[in-house]
Each structure stands twice: as C-alpha cells, then as structure tokens.
Short mmCIF file of C-alpha atoms and ligand atoms in Angstrom, two decimals:
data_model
loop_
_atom_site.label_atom_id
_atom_site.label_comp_id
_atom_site.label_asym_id
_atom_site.label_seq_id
_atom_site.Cartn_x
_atom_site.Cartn_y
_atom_site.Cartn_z
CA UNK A 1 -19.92 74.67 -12.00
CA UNK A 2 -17.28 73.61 -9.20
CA UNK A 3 -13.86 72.99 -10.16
CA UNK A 4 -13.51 71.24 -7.28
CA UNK A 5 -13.77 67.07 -6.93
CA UNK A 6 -17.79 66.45 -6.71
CA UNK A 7 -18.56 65.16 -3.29
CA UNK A 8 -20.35 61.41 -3.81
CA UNK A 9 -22.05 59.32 -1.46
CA UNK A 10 -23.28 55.68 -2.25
CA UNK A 11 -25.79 53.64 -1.25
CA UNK A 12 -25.61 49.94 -0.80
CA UNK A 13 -27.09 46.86 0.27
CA UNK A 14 -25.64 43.89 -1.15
CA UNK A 15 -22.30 43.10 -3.19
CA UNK A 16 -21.54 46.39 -4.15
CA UNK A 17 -19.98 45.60 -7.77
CA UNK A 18 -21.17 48.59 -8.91
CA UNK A 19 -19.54 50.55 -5.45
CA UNK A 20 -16.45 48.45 -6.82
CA UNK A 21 -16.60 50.37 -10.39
CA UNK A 22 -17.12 53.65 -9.14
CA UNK A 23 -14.20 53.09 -5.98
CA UNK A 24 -12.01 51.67 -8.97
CA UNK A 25 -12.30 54.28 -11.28
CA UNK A 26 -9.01 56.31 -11.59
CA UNK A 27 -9.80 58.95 -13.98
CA UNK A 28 -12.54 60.03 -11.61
CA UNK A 29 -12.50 63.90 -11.48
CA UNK A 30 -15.34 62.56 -8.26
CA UNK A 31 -14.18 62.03 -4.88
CA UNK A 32 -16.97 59.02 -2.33
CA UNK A 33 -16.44 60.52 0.72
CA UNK A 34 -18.92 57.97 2.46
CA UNK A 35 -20.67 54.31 1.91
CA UNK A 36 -24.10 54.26 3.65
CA UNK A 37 -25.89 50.84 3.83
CA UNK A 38 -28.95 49.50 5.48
CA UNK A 39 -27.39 46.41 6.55
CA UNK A 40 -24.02 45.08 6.77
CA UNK A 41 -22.65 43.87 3.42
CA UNK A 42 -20.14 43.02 1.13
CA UNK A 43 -20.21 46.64 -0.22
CA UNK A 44 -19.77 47.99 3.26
CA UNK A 45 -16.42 45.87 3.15
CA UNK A 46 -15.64 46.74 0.07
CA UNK A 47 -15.40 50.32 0.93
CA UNK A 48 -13.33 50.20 4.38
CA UNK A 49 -10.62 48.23 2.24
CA UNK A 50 -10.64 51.23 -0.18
CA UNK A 51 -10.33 53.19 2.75
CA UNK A 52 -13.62 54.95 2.54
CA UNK A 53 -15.58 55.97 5.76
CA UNK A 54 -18.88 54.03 5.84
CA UNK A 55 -22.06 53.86 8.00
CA UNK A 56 -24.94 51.23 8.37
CA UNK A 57 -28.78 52.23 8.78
CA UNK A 58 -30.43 49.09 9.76
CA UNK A 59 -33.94 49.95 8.82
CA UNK A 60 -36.32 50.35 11.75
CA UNK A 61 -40.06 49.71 12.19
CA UNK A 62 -40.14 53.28 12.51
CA UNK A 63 -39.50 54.15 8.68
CA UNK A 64 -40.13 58.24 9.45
CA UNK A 65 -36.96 57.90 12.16
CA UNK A 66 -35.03 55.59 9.66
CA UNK A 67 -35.67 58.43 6.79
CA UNK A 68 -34.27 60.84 9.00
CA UNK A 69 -31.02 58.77 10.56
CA UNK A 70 -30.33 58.20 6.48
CA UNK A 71 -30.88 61.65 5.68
CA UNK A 72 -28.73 62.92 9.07
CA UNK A 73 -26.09 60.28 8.09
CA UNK A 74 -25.55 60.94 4.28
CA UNK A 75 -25.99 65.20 5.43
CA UNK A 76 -22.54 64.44 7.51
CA UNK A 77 -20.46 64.67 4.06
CA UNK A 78 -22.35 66.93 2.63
CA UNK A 79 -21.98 65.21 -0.73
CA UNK A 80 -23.10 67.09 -3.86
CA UNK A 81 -24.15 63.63 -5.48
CA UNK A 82 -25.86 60.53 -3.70
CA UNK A 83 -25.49 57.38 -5.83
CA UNK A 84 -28.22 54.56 -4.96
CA UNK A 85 -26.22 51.51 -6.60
CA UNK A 86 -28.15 48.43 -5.16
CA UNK A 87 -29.47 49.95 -2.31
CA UNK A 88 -32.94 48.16 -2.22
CA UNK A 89 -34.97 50.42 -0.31
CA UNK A 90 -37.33 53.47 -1.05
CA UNK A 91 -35.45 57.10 -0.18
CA UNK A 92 -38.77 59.26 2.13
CA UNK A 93 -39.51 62.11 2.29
CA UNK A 94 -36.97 64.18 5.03
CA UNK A 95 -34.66 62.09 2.14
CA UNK A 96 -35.84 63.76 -0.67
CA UNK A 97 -36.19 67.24 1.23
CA UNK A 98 -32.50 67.73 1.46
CA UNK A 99 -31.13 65.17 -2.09
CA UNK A 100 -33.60 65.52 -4.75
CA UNK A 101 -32.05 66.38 -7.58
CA UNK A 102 -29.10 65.03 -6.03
CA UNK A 103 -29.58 61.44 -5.83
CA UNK A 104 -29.45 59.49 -8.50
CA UNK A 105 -30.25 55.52 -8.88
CA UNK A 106 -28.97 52.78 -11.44
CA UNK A 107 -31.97 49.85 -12.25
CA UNK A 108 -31.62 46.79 -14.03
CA UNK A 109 -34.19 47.59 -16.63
CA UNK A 110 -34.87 50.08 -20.00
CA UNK A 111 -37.83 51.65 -17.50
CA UNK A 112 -40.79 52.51 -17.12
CA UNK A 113 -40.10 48.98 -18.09
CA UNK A 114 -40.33 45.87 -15.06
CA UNK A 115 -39.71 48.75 -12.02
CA UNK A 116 -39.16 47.29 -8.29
CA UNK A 117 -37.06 44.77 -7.17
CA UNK A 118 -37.09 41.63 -9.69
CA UNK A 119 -36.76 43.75 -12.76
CA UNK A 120 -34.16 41.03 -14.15
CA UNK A 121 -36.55 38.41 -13.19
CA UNK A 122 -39.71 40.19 -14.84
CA UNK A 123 -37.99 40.78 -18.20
CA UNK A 124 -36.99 37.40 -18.59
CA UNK A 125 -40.60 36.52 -17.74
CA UNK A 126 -42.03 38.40 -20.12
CA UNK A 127 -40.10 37.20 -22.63
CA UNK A 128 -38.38 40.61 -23.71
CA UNK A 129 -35.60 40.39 -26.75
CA UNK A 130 -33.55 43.25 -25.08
CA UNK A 131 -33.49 44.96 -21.98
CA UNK A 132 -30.92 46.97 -20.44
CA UNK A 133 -30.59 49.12 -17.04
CA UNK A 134 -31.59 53.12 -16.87
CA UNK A 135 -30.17 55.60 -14.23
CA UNK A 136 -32.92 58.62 -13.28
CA UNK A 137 -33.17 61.22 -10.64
CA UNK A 138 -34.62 59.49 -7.56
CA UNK A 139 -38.33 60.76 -6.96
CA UNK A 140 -41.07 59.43 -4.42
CA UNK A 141 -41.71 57.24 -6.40
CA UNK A 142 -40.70 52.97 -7.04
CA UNK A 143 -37.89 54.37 -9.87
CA UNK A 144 -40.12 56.81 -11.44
CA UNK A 145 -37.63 59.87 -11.61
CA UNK A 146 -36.72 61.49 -15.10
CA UNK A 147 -34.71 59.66 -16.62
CA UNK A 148 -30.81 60.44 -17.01
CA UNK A 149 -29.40 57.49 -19.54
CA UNK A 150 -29.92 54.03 -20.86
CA UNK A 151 -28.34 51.62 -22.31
CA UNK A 152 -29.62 48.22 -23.63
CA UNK A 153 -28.81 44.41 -23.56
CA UNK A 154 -29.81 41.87 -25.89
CA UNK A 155 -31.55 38.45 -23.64
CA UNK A 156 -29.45 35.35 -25.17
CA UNK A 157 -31.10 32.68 -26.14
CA UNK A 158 -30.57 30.48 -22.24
CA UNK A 159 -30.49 33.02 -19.97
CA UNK A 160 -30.78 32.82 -16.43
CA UNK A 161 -31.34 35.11 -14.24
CA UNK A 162 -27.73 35.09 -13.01
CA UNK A 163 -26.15 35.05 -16.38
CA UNK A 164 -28.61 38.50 -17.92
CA UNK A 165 -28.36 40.25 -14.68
CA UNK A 166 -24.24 40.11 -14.64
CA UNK A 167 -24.61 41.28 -18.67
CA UNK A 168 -26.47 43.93 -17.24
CA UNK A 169 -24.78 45.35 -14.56
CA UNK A 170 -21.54 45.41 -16.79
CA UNK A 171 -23.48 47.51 -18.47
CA UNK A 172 -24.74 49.49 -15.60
CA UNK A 173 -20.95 49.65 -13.97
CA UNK A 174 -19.33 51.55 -17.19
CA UNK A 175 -22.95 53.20 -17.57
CA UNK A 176 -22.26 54.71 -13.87
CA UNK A 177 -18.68 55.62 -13.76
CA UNK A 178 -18.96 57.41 -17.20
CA UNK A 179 -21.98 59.34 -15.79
CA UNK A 180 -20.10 60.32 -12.82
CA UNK A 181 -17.05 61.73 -14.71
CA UNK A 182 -19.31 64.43 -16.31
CA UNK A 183 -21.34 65.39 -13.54
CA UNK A 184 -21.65 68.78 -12.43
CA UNK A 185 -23.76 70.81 -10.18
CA UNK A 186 -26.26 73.54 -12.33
CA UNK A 187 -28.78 75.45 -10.55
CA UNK A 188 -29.06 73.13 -7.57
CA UNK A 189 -28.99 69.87 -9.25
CA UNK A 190 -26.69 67.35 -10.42
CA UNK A 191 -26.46 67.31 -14.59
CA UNK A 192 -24.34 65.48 -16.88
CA UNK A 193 -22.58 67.03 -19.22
CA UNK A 194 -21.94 65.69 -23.04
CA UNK A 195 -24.37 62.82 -24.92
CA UNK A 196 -25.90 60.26 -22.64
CA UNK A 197 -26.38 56.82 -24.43
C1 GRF B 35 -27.77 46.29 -9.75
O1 GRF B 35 -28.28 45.55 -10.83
C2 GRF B 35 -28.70 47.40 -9.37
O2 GRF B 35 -29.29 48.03 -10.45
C3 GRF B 35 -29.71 46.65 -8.58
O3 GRF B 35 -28.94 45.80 -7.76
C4 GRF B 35 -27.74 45.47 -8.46
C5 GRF B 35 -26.59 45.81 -7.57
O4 GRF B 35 -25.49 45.01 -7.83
N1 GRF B 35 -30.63 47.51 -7.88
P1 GRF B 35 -24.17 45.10 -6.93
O5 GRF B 35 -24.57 44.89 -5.48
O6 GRF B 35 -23.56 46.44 -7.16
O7 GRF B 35 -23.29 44.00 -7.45
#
C-alpha cells in the first residue's frame, strides 16, 4: 500500500455527473490527474473548470489505433486507477494490456442483470421491482468483470426512464466516491478496503 494520493483517471462521454461527484469530493485521500473522453462533452468541461487536464479520443474507424491513442493517452499520468463513469465505449485489448485490474466501471444495473447501453431502459421493460447500479473490474467483455459493489433501487410505481436513471446514479455517485476513498493498490491491482454494500 502507497501512502501517497492514488493517481485516478476518468473516463467520460456525456454529462459527467458522476466526474462531478468524484471532482467534488473533498475528503478524497485520491488525486484525477486527467479526464479522457471520446468526444467533446459536458464532462470534458466540467473538468477544465475544476482545473483538471483533459484529452479527447474521437473514436476512429480504425478501433486497433483508437485502443492504442486511449491507452498512450491515459499511460501519460500514469494513474494507478482508471474510472469508466459514462464512458460508453468498450476498453480493447492494448487497453486492457497495460489497466486491467486497474480500471474499474460504474453501470446502471444489479448485473449480470440488463448489461450494455440501455440497462435503465431494459429494467423498466422488464418490469423489475428493484434494480440498482454495480461497479466491477473492467474485462473484455460488455461489463462482465468481477464484480466490486452494488447497491439497489426500488422502480416507483411511474417511472420514466429519466426519473429511475437519476435515482440511480445518486446511487452510483456516493457508490463511486466511497469506493474511491478506500482504494488501494495490492499486488498489482486496485482493491477496496472495508465492507462493500
Ligand atoms: C451512469 O448511469 C453510468 O453508469 C452510465 O452512464 C451514466 C453516466 O452519467 N454508463 P453521467 O454522464 O455521469 O451523468
């Protein structure tokens, strides 16, 4: 274990409320030294007015050469934590080569429950009484890494999509930050110390 402030990067594509929680958090023993996103955003704005250094990816047609601009560009900081946190696309493999075990990603779902990109959607769907969001270890797979912690959300009785996915990413913002305040690195990886609910 480090004494010093864990290194974080975070990934973003959209309106970075969760980037918000983790910039805002001031009993953070964590330090973001970078934002990364795939296009510009409102999270990419977010972090230059906290005074973060960011970078944009814009994917390419060429995903191998994307994989390895992300992985070059997040490698810069040398971050001992990357923190997908809406960043809707899938990490490859020259990724995964130099973060797994590393990176870490927040979903709006109690997985192996509604995975991919209308999780919110899919559980109301289904008709689910409670869901809830899960962070895991990011894997090759479409959010299929171990899982780290969950917490659930009841679905109220005239839910939209708008109104369960806010409830849930409350839930995912204090899920995230309280994560991140007992992280530490153990043989190579990034654990979190204390119960995970
Ligand atoms: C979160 O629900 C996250 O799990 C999902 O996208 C949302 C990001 O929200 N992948 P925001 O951009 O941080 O507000």
């Amino acid at each position: 274990m480090s004494s010093q402030p864990l290194s974080v990067v975070v990934l973003v594509s959209g309106t970075g409320s969760l980037l918000k929680a983790i910039l805002d958090d001031t009993a953070s023993p964590y330090r973001v030294d970078l934002v990364v996103a795939d296009q510009l955003c409102a999270g990419i704005e977010r972090a230059k007015n906290a005074g973060v250094s960011t970078a944009v990816v814009p994917v390419e047609a060429d995903r191998a050469a994307w994989d390895a601009e992300l992985a070059q560009t997040v490698a810069k900081t040398r971050p001992d934590v990357v923190v997908s946190a809406g960043f809707m696309r899938i990490l490859g493999p020259e990724f995964l080569a130099k973060f797994e075990g590393h990176t870490i990603n927040t979903h709006p779902s109690l997985l192996p429950a509604f995975p991919g990109a209308h999780a919110v959607d899919d559980a109301l769907d289904y008709g689910v009484k409670v869901t809830g969001c899960t962070v895991h270890y990011v894997d090759a797979g479409m959010d299929t890494g171990e899982i780290i912690a969950q917490r659930a959300v009841r679905v109220e009785e005239g839910d939209t999509k708008s109104t369960l996915h806010e409830r849930i990413k409350q839930a995912e913002r204090e899920q995230i930050v309280d994560l991140l305040r007992r992280a530490s690195i153990s043989n190579g990886k990034v654990v979190f110390n204390g119960n995970s609910d």
